[in-house]
Each structure stands twice: as C-alpha cells, then as structure tokens.
PDB file of N, CA, C and O and ligand atoms in Angstrom:
ATOM      1  N   MET A 655       2.508  -6.308  27.933  1.00 90.00           N
ATOM      2  CA  MET A 655       1.775  -6.563  26.683  1.00 90.00           C
ATOM      3  C   MET A 655       1.183  -7.964  26.720  1.00 90.00           C
ATOM      4  O   MET A 655       1.832  -8.912  27.166  1.00 90.00           O
ATOM      5  N   ALA A 656      -0.038  -8.070  26.192  1.00 94.00           N
ATOM      6  CA  ALA A 656      -0.671  -9.387  26.098  1.00 94.00           C
ATOM      7  C   ALA A 656       0.024 -10.212  25.034  1.00 94.00           C
ATOM      8  O   ALA A 656       0.355  -9.717  23.968  1.00 94.00           O
ATOM      9  N   ASN A 657       0.254 -11.451  25.354  1.00 95.00           N
ATOM     10  CA  ASN A 657       0.963 -12.330  24.427  1.00 95.00           C
ATOM     11  C   ASN A 657       0.216 -13.649  24.287  1.00 95.00           C
ATOM     12  O   ASN A 657      -0.364 -14.124  25.264  1.00 95.00           O
ATOM     13  N   PRO A 658       0.225 -14.250  23.134  1.00 95.00           N
ATOM     14  CA  PRO A 658      -0.386 -15.574  23.007  1.00 95.00           C
ATOM     15  C   PRO A 658       0.398 -16.608  23.785  1.00 95.00           C
ATOM     16  O   PRO A 658       1.640 -16.586  23.802  1.00 95.00           O
ATOM     17  N   LYS A 659      -0.343 -17.500  24.478  1.00 95.00           N
ATOM     18  CA  LYS A 659       0.326 -18.502  25.306  1.00 95.00           C
ATOM     19  C   LYS A 659       0.952 -19.582  24.446  1.00 95.00           C
ATOM     20  O   LYS A 659       2.021 -20.101  24.783  1.00 95.00           O
ATOM     21  N   ARG A 660       0.235 -19.935  23.336  1.00 96.00           N
ATOM     22  CA  ARG A 660       0.734 -21.001  22.460  1.00 96.00           C
ATOM     23  C   ARG A 660       0.826 -20.474  21.036  1.00 96.00           C
ATOM     24  O   ARG A 660       0.012 -19.656  20.623  1.00 96.00           O
ATOM     25  N   ARG A 661       1.789 -20.995  20.310  1.00 96.00           N
ATOM     26  CA  ARG A 661       1.866 -20.641  18.889  1.00 96.00           C
ATOM     27  C   ARG A 661       0.721 -21.301  18.143  1.00 96.00           C
ATOM     28  O   ARG A 661       0.259 -22.369  18.531  1.00 96.00           O
ATOM     29  N   THR A 662       0.246 -20.645  17.083  1.00 96.00           N
ATOM     30  CA  THR A 662      -0.815 -21.213  16.248  1.00 96.00           C
ATOM     31  C   THR A 662      -0.244 -22.363  15.442  1.00 96.00           C
ATOM     32  O   THR A 662       0.756 -22.197  14.737  1.00 96.00           O
ATOM     33  N   SER A 663      -0.902 -23.536  15.566  1.00 97.00           N
ATOM     34  CA  SER A 663      -0.416 -24.709  14.840  1.00 97.00           C
ATOM     35  C   SER A 663      -0.662 -24.555  13.346  1.00 97.00           C
ATOM     36  O   SER A 663      -1.491 -23.750  12.913  1.00 97.00           O
ATOM     37  N   ARG A 664       0.067 -25.326  12.548  1.00 97.00           N
ATOM     38  CA  ARG A 664      -0.115 -25.275  11.084  1.00 97.00           C
ATOM     39  C   ARG A 664      -1.518 -25.670  10.694  1.00 97.00           C
ATOM     40  O   ARG A 664      -2.106 -25.090   9.770  1.00 97.00           O
ATOM     41  N   ALA A 665      -2.089 -26.652  11.422  1.00 98.00           N
ATOM     42  CA  ALA A 665      -3.443 -27.103  11.088  1.00 98.00           C
ATOM     43  C   ALA A 665      -4.457 -26.001  11.391  1.00 98.00           C
ATOM     44  O   ALA A 665      -5.358 -25.728  10.593  1.00 98.00           O
ATOM     45  N   ARG A 666      -4.304 -25.345  12.532  1.00 97.00           N
ATOM     46  CA  ARG A 666      -5.258 -24.300  12.920  1.00 97.00           C
ATOM     47  C   ARG A 666      -5.163 -23.104  11.961  1.00 97.00           C
ATOM     48  O   ARG A 666      -6.170 -22.512  11.574  1.00 97.00           O
ATOM     49  N   LYS A 667      -3.949 -22.770  11.587  1.00 97.00           N
ATOM     50  CA  LYS A 667      -3.749 -21.664  10.642  1.00 97.00           C
ATOM     51  C   LYS A 667      -4.362 -22.008   9.282  1.00 97.00           C
ATOM     52  O   LYS A 667      -5.008 -21.173   8.653  1.00 97.00           O
ATOM     53  N   GLY A 668      -4.167 -23.277   8.852  1.00 97.00           N
ATOM     54  CA  GLY A 668      -4.719 -23.696   7.568  1.00 97.00           C
ATOM     55  C   GLY A 668      -6.233 -23.705   7.577  1.00 97.00           C
ATOM     56  O   GLY A 668      -6.869 -23.296   6.605  1.00 97.00           O
ATOM     57  N   ASN A 669      -6.818 -24.167   8.689  1.00 96.00           N
ATOM     58  CA  ASN A 669      -8.282 -24.177   8.806  1.00 96.00           C
ATOM     59  C   ASN A 669      -8.839 -22.757   8.739  1.00 96.00           C
ATOM     60  O   ASN A 669      -9.855 -22.511   8.086  1.00 96.00           O
ATOM     61  N   ARG A 670      -8.170 -21.822   9.389  1.00 96.00           N
ATOM     62  CA  ARG A 670      -8.638 -20.437   9.377  1.00 96.00           C
ATOM     63  C   ARG A 670      -8.556 -19.867   7.961  1.00 96.00           C
ATOM     64  O   ARG A 670      -9.471 -19.223   7.480  1.00 96.00           O
ATOM     65  N   ARG A 671      -7.439 -20.115   7.292  1.00 96.00           N
ATOM     66  CA  ARG A 671      -7.235 -19.518   5.963  1.00 96.00           C
ATOM     67  C   ARG A 671      -8.015 -20.238   4.872  1.00 96.00           C
ATOM     68  O   ARG A 671      -8.092 -19.721   3.757  1.00 96.00           O
ATOM     69  N   SER A 672      -8.610 -21.382   5.175  1.00 95.00           N
ATOM     70  CA  SER A 672      -9.405 -22.073   4.159  1.00 95.00           C
ATOM     71  C   SER A 672     -10.662 -21.290   3.823  1.00 95.00           C
ATOM     72  O   SER A 672     -11.301 -21.544   2.805  1.00 95.00           O
ATOM     73  N   GLN A 673     -11.049 -20.339   4.670  1.00 92.00           N
ATOM     74  CA  GLN A 673     -12.240 -19.521   4.426  1.00 92.00           C
ATOM     75  C   GLN A 673     -11.919 -18.258   3.644  1.00 92.00           C
ATOM     76  O   GLN A 673     -12.808 -17.453   3.382  1.00 92.00           O
ATOM     77  N   GLN A 674     -10.674 -18.041   3.253  1.00 93.00           N
ATOM     78  CA  GLN A 674     -10.288 -16.767   2.655  1.00 93.00           C
ATOM     79  C   GLN A 674     -10.374 -16.752   1.138  1.00 93.00           C
ATOM     80  O   GLN A 674      -9.867 -15.825   0.520  1.00 93.00           O
ATOM     81  N   THR A 675     -11.005 -17.755   0.538  1.00 92.00           N
ATOM     82  CA  THR A 675     -11.067 -17.778  -0.918  1.00 92.00           C
ATOM     83  C   THR A 675     -12.083 -16.749  -1.408  1.00 92.00           C
ATOM     84  O   THR A 675     -13.015 -16.383  -0.702  1.00 92.00           O
ATOM     85  N   LEU A 676     -11.899 -16.272  -2.638  1.00 91.00           N
ATOM     86  CA  LEU A 676     -12.840 -15.354  -3.262  1.00 91.00           C
ATOM     87  C   LEU A 676     -13.971 -16.152  -3.890  1.00 91.00           C
ATOM     88  O   LEU A 676     -13.728 -17.204  -4.484  1.00 91.00           O
ATOM     89  N   ALA A 677     -15.191 -15.661  -3.729  1.00 89.00           N
ATOM     90  CA  ALA A 677     -16.343 -16.330  -4.349  1.00 89.00           C
ATOM     91  C   ALA A 677     -16.342 -16.087  -5.846  1.00 89.00           C
ATOM     92  O   ALA A 677     -16.000 -15.000  -6.316  1.00 89.00           O
ATOM     93  N   ARG A 678     -16.698 -17.140  -6.599  1.00 90.00           N
ATOM     94  CA  ARG A 678     -16.776 -16.980  -8.052  1.00 90.00           C
ATOM     95  C   ARG A 678     -17.986 -16.125  -8.421  1.00 90.00           C
ATOM     96  O   ARG A 678     -19.020 -16.184  -7.762  1.00 90.00           O
ATOM     97  N   THR A 679     -17.834 -15.353  -9.497  1.00 91.00           N
ATOM     98  CA  THR A 679     -18.930 -14.510  -9.975  1.00 91.00           C
ATOM     99  C   THR A 679     -20.068 -15.372 -10.491  1.00 91.00           C
ATOM    100  O   THR A 679     -19.853 -16.264 -11.303  1.00 91.00           O
ATOM    101  N   GLN A 680     -21.276 -15.111  -9.998  1.00 93.00           N
ATOM    102  CA  GLN A 680     -22.449 -15.845 -10.439  1.00 93.00           C
ATOM    103  C   GLN A 680     -22.902 -15.308 -11.790  1.00 93.00           C
ATOM    104  O   GLN A 680     -22.920 -14.102 -12.013  1.00 93.00           O
ATOM    105  N   LEU A 681     -23.261 -16.201 -12.714  1.00 94.00           N
ATOM    106  CA  LEU A 681     -23.763 -15.805 -14.021  1.00 94.00           C
ATOM    107  C   LEU A 681     -25.093 -16.499 -14.286  1.00 94.00           C
ATOM    108  O   LEU A 681     -25.255 -17.673 -13.978  1.00 94.00           O
ATOM    109  N   VAL A 682     -26.048 -15.748 -14.805  1.00 94.00           N
ATOM    110  CA  VAL A 682     -27.337 -16.317 -15.208  1.00 94.00           C
ATOM    111  C   VAL A 682     -27.583 -15.959 -16.669  1.00 94.00           C
ATOM    112  O   VAL A 682     -26.947 -15.058 -17.207  1.00 94.00           O
ATOM    113  N   ARG A 683     -28.518 -16.682 -17.305  1.00 94.00           N
ATOM    114  CA  ARG A 683     -28.833 -16.392 -18.708  1.00 94.00           C
ATOM    115  C   ARG A 683     -29.838 -15.241 -18.791  1.00 94.00           C
ATOM    116  O   ARG A 683     -30.799 -15.208 -18.025  1.00 94.00           O
ATOM    117  N   CYS A 684     -29.601 -14.339 -19.716  1.00 94.00           N
ATOM    118  CA  CYS A 684     -30.568 -13.280 -20.003  1.00 94.00           C
ATOM    119  C   CYS A 684     -31.837 -13.925 -20.551  1.00 94.00           C
ATOM    120  O   CYS A 684     -31.772 -14.764 -21.446  1.00 94.00           O
ATOM    121  N   THR A 685     -32.999 -13.524 -19.990  1.00 91.00           N
ATOM    122  CA  THR A 685     -34.248 -14.145 -20.428  1.00 91.00           C
ATOM    123  C   THR A 685     -34.632 -13.702 -21.834  1.00 91.00           C
ATOM    124  O   THR A 685     -35.453 -14.341 -22.488  1.00 91.00           O
ATOM    125  N   HIS A 686     -34.050 -12.612 -22.313  1.00 91.00           N
ATOM    126  CA  HIS A 686     -34.418 -12.095 -23.629  1.00 91.00           C
ATOM    127  C   HIS A 686     -33.516 -12.654 -24.724  1.00 91.00           C
ATOM    128  O   HIS A 686     -33.996 -13.165 -25.724  1.00 91.00           O
ATOM    129  N   CYS A 687     -32.196 -12.545 -24.548  1.00 91.00           N
ATOM    130  CA  CYS A 687     -31.293 -12.950 -25.624  1.00 91.00           C
ATOM    131  C   CYS A 687     -30.468 -14.189 -25.266  1.00 91.00           C
ATOM    132  O   CYS A 687     -29.821 -14.762 -26.127  1.00 91.00           O
ATOM    133  N   GLY A 688     -30.468 -14.594 -24.007  1.00 91.00           N
ATOM    134  CA  GLY A 688     -29.792 -15.826 -23.638  1.00 91.00           C
ATOM    135  C   GLY A 688     -28.321 -15.707 -23.351  1.00 91.00           C
ATOM    136  O   GLY A 688     -27.672 -16.712 -23.084  1.00 91.00           O
ATOM    137  N   SER A 689     -27.752 -14.506 -23.390  1.00 93.00           N
ATOM    138  CA  SER A 689     -26.328 -14.375 -23.094  1.00 93.00           C
ATOM    139  C   SER A 689     -26.114 -14.396 -21.583  1.00 93.00           C
ATOM    140  O   SER A 689     -27.034 -14.140 -20.802  1.00 93.00           O
ATOM    141  N   MET A 690     -24.911 -14.717 -21.163  1.00 95.00           N
ATOM    142  CA  MET A 690     -24.614 -14.840 -19.743  1.00 95.00           C
ATOM    143  C   MET A 690     -24.400 -13.453 -19.141  1.00 95.00           C
ATOM    144  O   MET A 690     -23.558 -12.687 -19.606  1.00 95.00           O
ATOM    145  N   ILE A 691     -25.173 -13.134 -18.085  1.00 94.00           N
ATOM    146  CA  ILE A 691     -25.053 -11.840 -17.423  1.00 94.00           C
ATOM    147  C   ILE A 691     -25.008 -12.056 -15.922  1.00 94.00           C
ATOM    148  O   ILE A 691     -25.379 -13.119 -15.421  1.00 94.00           O
ATOM    149  N   ARG A 692     -24.532 -11.043 -15.195  1.00 94.00           N
ATOM    150  CA  ARG A 692     -24.582 -11.104 -13.741  1.00 94.00           C
ATOM    151  C   ARG A 692     -26.023 -10.865 -13.291  1.00 94.00           C
ATOM    152  O   ARG A 692     -26.740 -10.068 -13.898  1.00 94.00           O
ATOM    153  N   PRO A 693     -26.477 -11.532 -12.207  1.00 94.00           N
ATOM    154  CA  PRO A 693     -27.855 -11.365 -11.759  1.00 94.00           C
ATOM    155  C   PRO A 693     -28.141  -9.928 -11.315  1.00 94.00           C
ATOM    156  O   PRO A 693     -27.249  -9.248 -10.782  1.00 94.00           O
ATOM    157  N   HIS A 694     -29.370  -9.479 -11.503  1.00 94.00           N
ATOM    158  CA  HIS A 694     -29.849  -8.165 -11.079  1.00 94.00           C
ATOM    159  C   HIS A 694     -29.125  -7.036 -11.810  1.00 94.00           C
ATOM    160  O   HIS A 694     -28.969  -5.942 -11.268  1.00 94.00           O
ATOM    161  N   THR A 695     -28.696  -7.301 -13.044  1.00 93.00           N
ATOM    162  CA  THR A 695     -28.083  -6.253 -13.849  1.00 93.00           C
ATOM    163  C   THR A 695     -28.755  -6.214 -15.219  1.00 93.00           C
ATOM    164  O   THR A 695     -29.363  -7.181 -15.653  1.00 93.00           O
ATOM    165  N   ILE A 696     -28.628  -5.061 -15.882  1.00 94.00           N
ATOM    166  CA  ILE A 696     -29.121  -4.948 -17.256  1.00 94.00           C
ATOM    167  C   ILE A 696     -28.215  -5.778 -18.151  1.00 94.00           C
ATOM    168  O   ILE A 696     -26.995  -5.793 -17.985  1.00 94.00           O
ATOM    169  N   CYS A 697     -28.818  -6.500 -19.129  1.00 94.00           N
ATOM    170  CA  CYS A 697     -28.029  -7.266 -20.088  1.00 94.00           C
ATOM    171  C   CYS A 697     -27.301  -6.294 -21.015  1.00 94.00           C
ATOM    172  O   CYS A 697     -27.919  -5.422 -21.612  1.00 94.00           O
ATOM    173  N   LYS A 698     -25.980  -6.428 -21.122  1.00 92.00           N
ATOM    174  CA  LYS A 698     -25.213  -5.529 -21.971  1.00 92.00           C
ATOM    175  C   LYS A 698     -25.418  -5.841 -23.447  1.00 92.00           C
ATOM    176  O   LYS A 698     -25.200  -4.986 -24.291  1.00 92.00           O
ATOM    177  N   ALA A 699     -25.833  -7.070 -23.753  1.00 91.00           N
ATOM    178  CA  ALA A 699     -25.957  -7.456 -25.154  1.00 91.00           C
ATOM    179  C   ALA A 699     -27.232  -6.891 -25.770  1.00 91.00           C
ATOM    180  O   ALA A 699     -27.220  -6.444 -26.914  1.00 91.00           O
ATOM    181  N   CYS A 700     -28.363  -6.920 -25.028  1.00 91.00           N
ATOM    182  CA  CYS A 700     -29.634  -6.494 -25.616  1.00 91.00           C
ATOM    183  C   CYS A 700     -30.276  -5.341 -24.851  1.00 91.00           C
ATOM    184  O   CYS A 700     -31.256  -4.777 -25.318  1.00 91.00           O
ATOM    185  N   GLY A 701     -29.763  -4.978 -23.668  1.00 91.00           N
ATOM    186  CA  GLY A 701     -30.301  -3.835 -22.933  1.00 91.00           C
ATOM    187  C   GLY A 701     -31.589  -4.108 -22.199  1.00 91.00           C
ATOM    188  O   GLY A 701     -32.294  -3.189 -21.824  1.00 91.00           O
ATOM    189  N   HIS A 702     -31.923  -5.391 -21.951  1.00 93.00           N
ATOM    190  CA  HIS A 702     -33.156  -5.735 -21.258  1.00 93.00           C
ATOM    191  C   HIS A 702     -32.883  -6.008 -19.780  1.00 93.00           C
ATOM    192  O   HIS A 702     -31.801  -6.449 -19.405  1.00 93.00           O
ATOM    193  N   TYR A 703     -33.881  -5.745 -18.958  1.00 93.00           N
ATOM    194  CA  TYR A 703     -33.849  -6.121 -17.553  1.00 93.00           C
ATOM    195  C   TYR A 703     -35.272  -6.424 -17.115  1.00 93.00           C
ATOM    196  O   TYR A 703     -36.182  -5.624 -17.341  1.00 93.00           O
ATOM    197  N   ARG A 704     -35.505  -7.598 -16.543  1.00 90.00           N
ATOM    198  CA  ARG A 704     -36.814  -8.080 -16.104  1.00 90.00           C
ATOM    199  C   ARG A 704     -37.855  -7.966 -17.223  1.00 90.00           C
ATOM    200  O   ARG A 704     -38.959  -7.482 -17.016  1.00 90.00           O
ATOM    201  N   GLY A 705     -37.446  -8.378 -18.419  1.00 87.00           N
ATOM    202  CA  GLY A 705     -38.390  -8.457 -19.516  1.00 87.00           C
ATOM    203  C   GLY A 705     -38.696  -7.146 -20.204  1.00 87.00           C
ATOM    204  O   GLY A 705     -39.553  -7.101 -21.081  1.00 87.00           O
ATOM    205  N   ARG A 706     -38.039  -6.070 -19.806  1.00 87.00           N
ATOM    206  CA  ARG A 706     -38.310  -4.775 -20.436  1.00 87.00           C
ATOM    207  C   ARG A 706     -37.028  -4.218 -21.035  1.00 87.00           C
ATOM    208  O   ARG A 706     -35.938  -4.417 -20.510  1.00 87.00           O
ATOM    209  N   GLN A 707     -37.186  -3.461 -22.154  1.00 90.00           N
ATOM    210  CA  GLN A 707     -36.043  -2.790 -22.762  1.00 90.00           C
ATOM    211  C   GLN A 707     -35.716  -1.568 -21.897  1.00 90.00           C
ATOM    212  O   GLN A 707     -36.542  -0.680 -21.707  1.00 90.00           O
ATOM    213  N   ILE A 708     -34.513  -1.534 -21.338  1.00 89.00           N
ATOM    214  CA  ILE A 708     -34.114  -0.443 -20.472  1.00 89.00           C
ATOM    215  C   ILE A 708     -33.181   0.501 -21.215  1.00 89.00           C
ATOM    216  O   ILE A 708     -33.252   1.719 -21.062  1.00 89.00           O
ATOM    217  N   MET A 709     -32.315  -0.070 -22.039  1.00 86.00           N
ATOM    218  CA  MET A 709     -31.190   0.673 -22.588  1.00 86.00           C
ATOM    219  C   MET A 709     -31.075   0.286 -24.064  1.00 86.00           C
ATOM    220  O   MET A 709     -31.292  -0.857 -24.426  1.00 86.00           O
ATOM    221  N   VAL A 710     -30.806   1.244 -24.911  1.00 88.00           N
ATOM    222  CA  VAL A 710     -30.616   0.968 -26.331  1.00 88.00           C
ATOM    223  C   VAL A 710     -29.147   0.615 -26.553  1.00 88.00           C
ATOM    224  O   VAL A 710     -28.262   1.356 -26.161  1.00 88.00           O
ATOM    225  N   VAL A 711     -28.930  -0.577 -27.140  1.00 83.00           N
ATOM    226  CA  VAL A 711     -27.568  -1.054 -27.371  1.00 83.00           C
ATOM    227  C   VAL A 711     -27.306  -1.056 -28.874  1.00 83.00           C
ATOM    228  O   VAL A 711     -28.145  -1.509 -29.659  1.00 83.00           O
ATOM    229  N   ASP A 712     -26.148  -0.531 -29.291  1.00 80.00           N
ATOM    230  CA  ASP A 712     -25.776  -0.563 -30.700  1.00 80.00           C
ATOM    231  C   ASP A 712     -25.540  -1.984 -31.132  1.00 80.00           C
ATOM    232  O   ASP A 712     -24.833  -2.735 -30.450  1.00 80.00           O
ATOM    233  N   GLY A 713     -26.110  -2.357 -32.267  1.00 66.00           N
ATOM    234  CA  GLY A 713     -25.893  -3.680 -32.812  1.00 66.00           C
ATOM    235  C   GLY A 713     -26.526  -4.788 -32.010  1.00 66.00           C
ATOM    236  O   GLY A 713     -26.000  -5.887 -31.955  1.00 66.00           O
ATOM    237  N   ALA A 714     -27.644  -4.506 -31.348  1.00 54.00           N
ATOM    238  CA  ALA A 714     -28.329  -5.539 -30.577  1.00 54.00           C
ATOM    239  C   ALA A 714     -28.910  -6.593 -31.533  1.00 54.00           C
ATOM    240  O   ALA A 714     -29.606  -6.247 -32.480  1.00 54.00           O
ATOM    241  N   VAL A 715     -28.628  -7.863 -31.245  1.00 55.00           N
ATOM    242  CA  VAL A 715     -29.045  -8.946 -32.138  1.00 55.00           C
ATOM    243  C   VAL A 715     -30.494  -9.318 -31.853  1.00 55.00           C
ATOM    244  O   VAL A 715     -31.346  -9.353 -32.722  1.00 55.00           O
ATOM    245  N   ALA A 716     -30.811  -9.614 -30.597  1.00 50.00           N
ATOM    246  CA  ALA A 716     -32.150 -10.064 -30.229  1.00 50.00           C
ATOM    247  C   ALA A 716     -33.061  -8.873 -30.007  1.00 50.00           C
ATOM    248  O   ALA A 716     -33.986  -8.611 -30.603  1.00 50.00           O
TER     249      ALA A 716
HETATM  250 ZN1   ZN B 278     -29.966  -9.982 -23.239  1.00 76.95          ZN
END
C-alpha cells in the first residue's frame, strides 16, 4: 500500500483548511422597492425582476 513518507505538519494542515470556509450570501438592493435580495432572483417583497413586475405579491408596499 502507498503510504505518505512524512506526516502533514500542523501548519500545512492549517493552510489547507483555511480555504474551507463557506462564502457569505451576497445581497443587493431591489431596484424597485429597495429591500435586500439575492442577485438574479425575483424580489419577494414586490415581485419585480429587472424592472418588470413578474409575480403578484400579497401586501406589496411599493
Ligand atoms: Zn422589490
């Protein structure tokens, strides 16, 4: 069986695992109502996407 010649040092292991963090969710402002939404999605507050009404939302303020 193939075996590692040297044990992985604590520094090398830490450097490798420093890349394992989860990216934070990006949020942008809706151009219509200004609420924070994920990019490239329909705004849940007003139902707009790229300046057009896509979806009818109950109790939409803007
Ligand atoms: Zn909106």
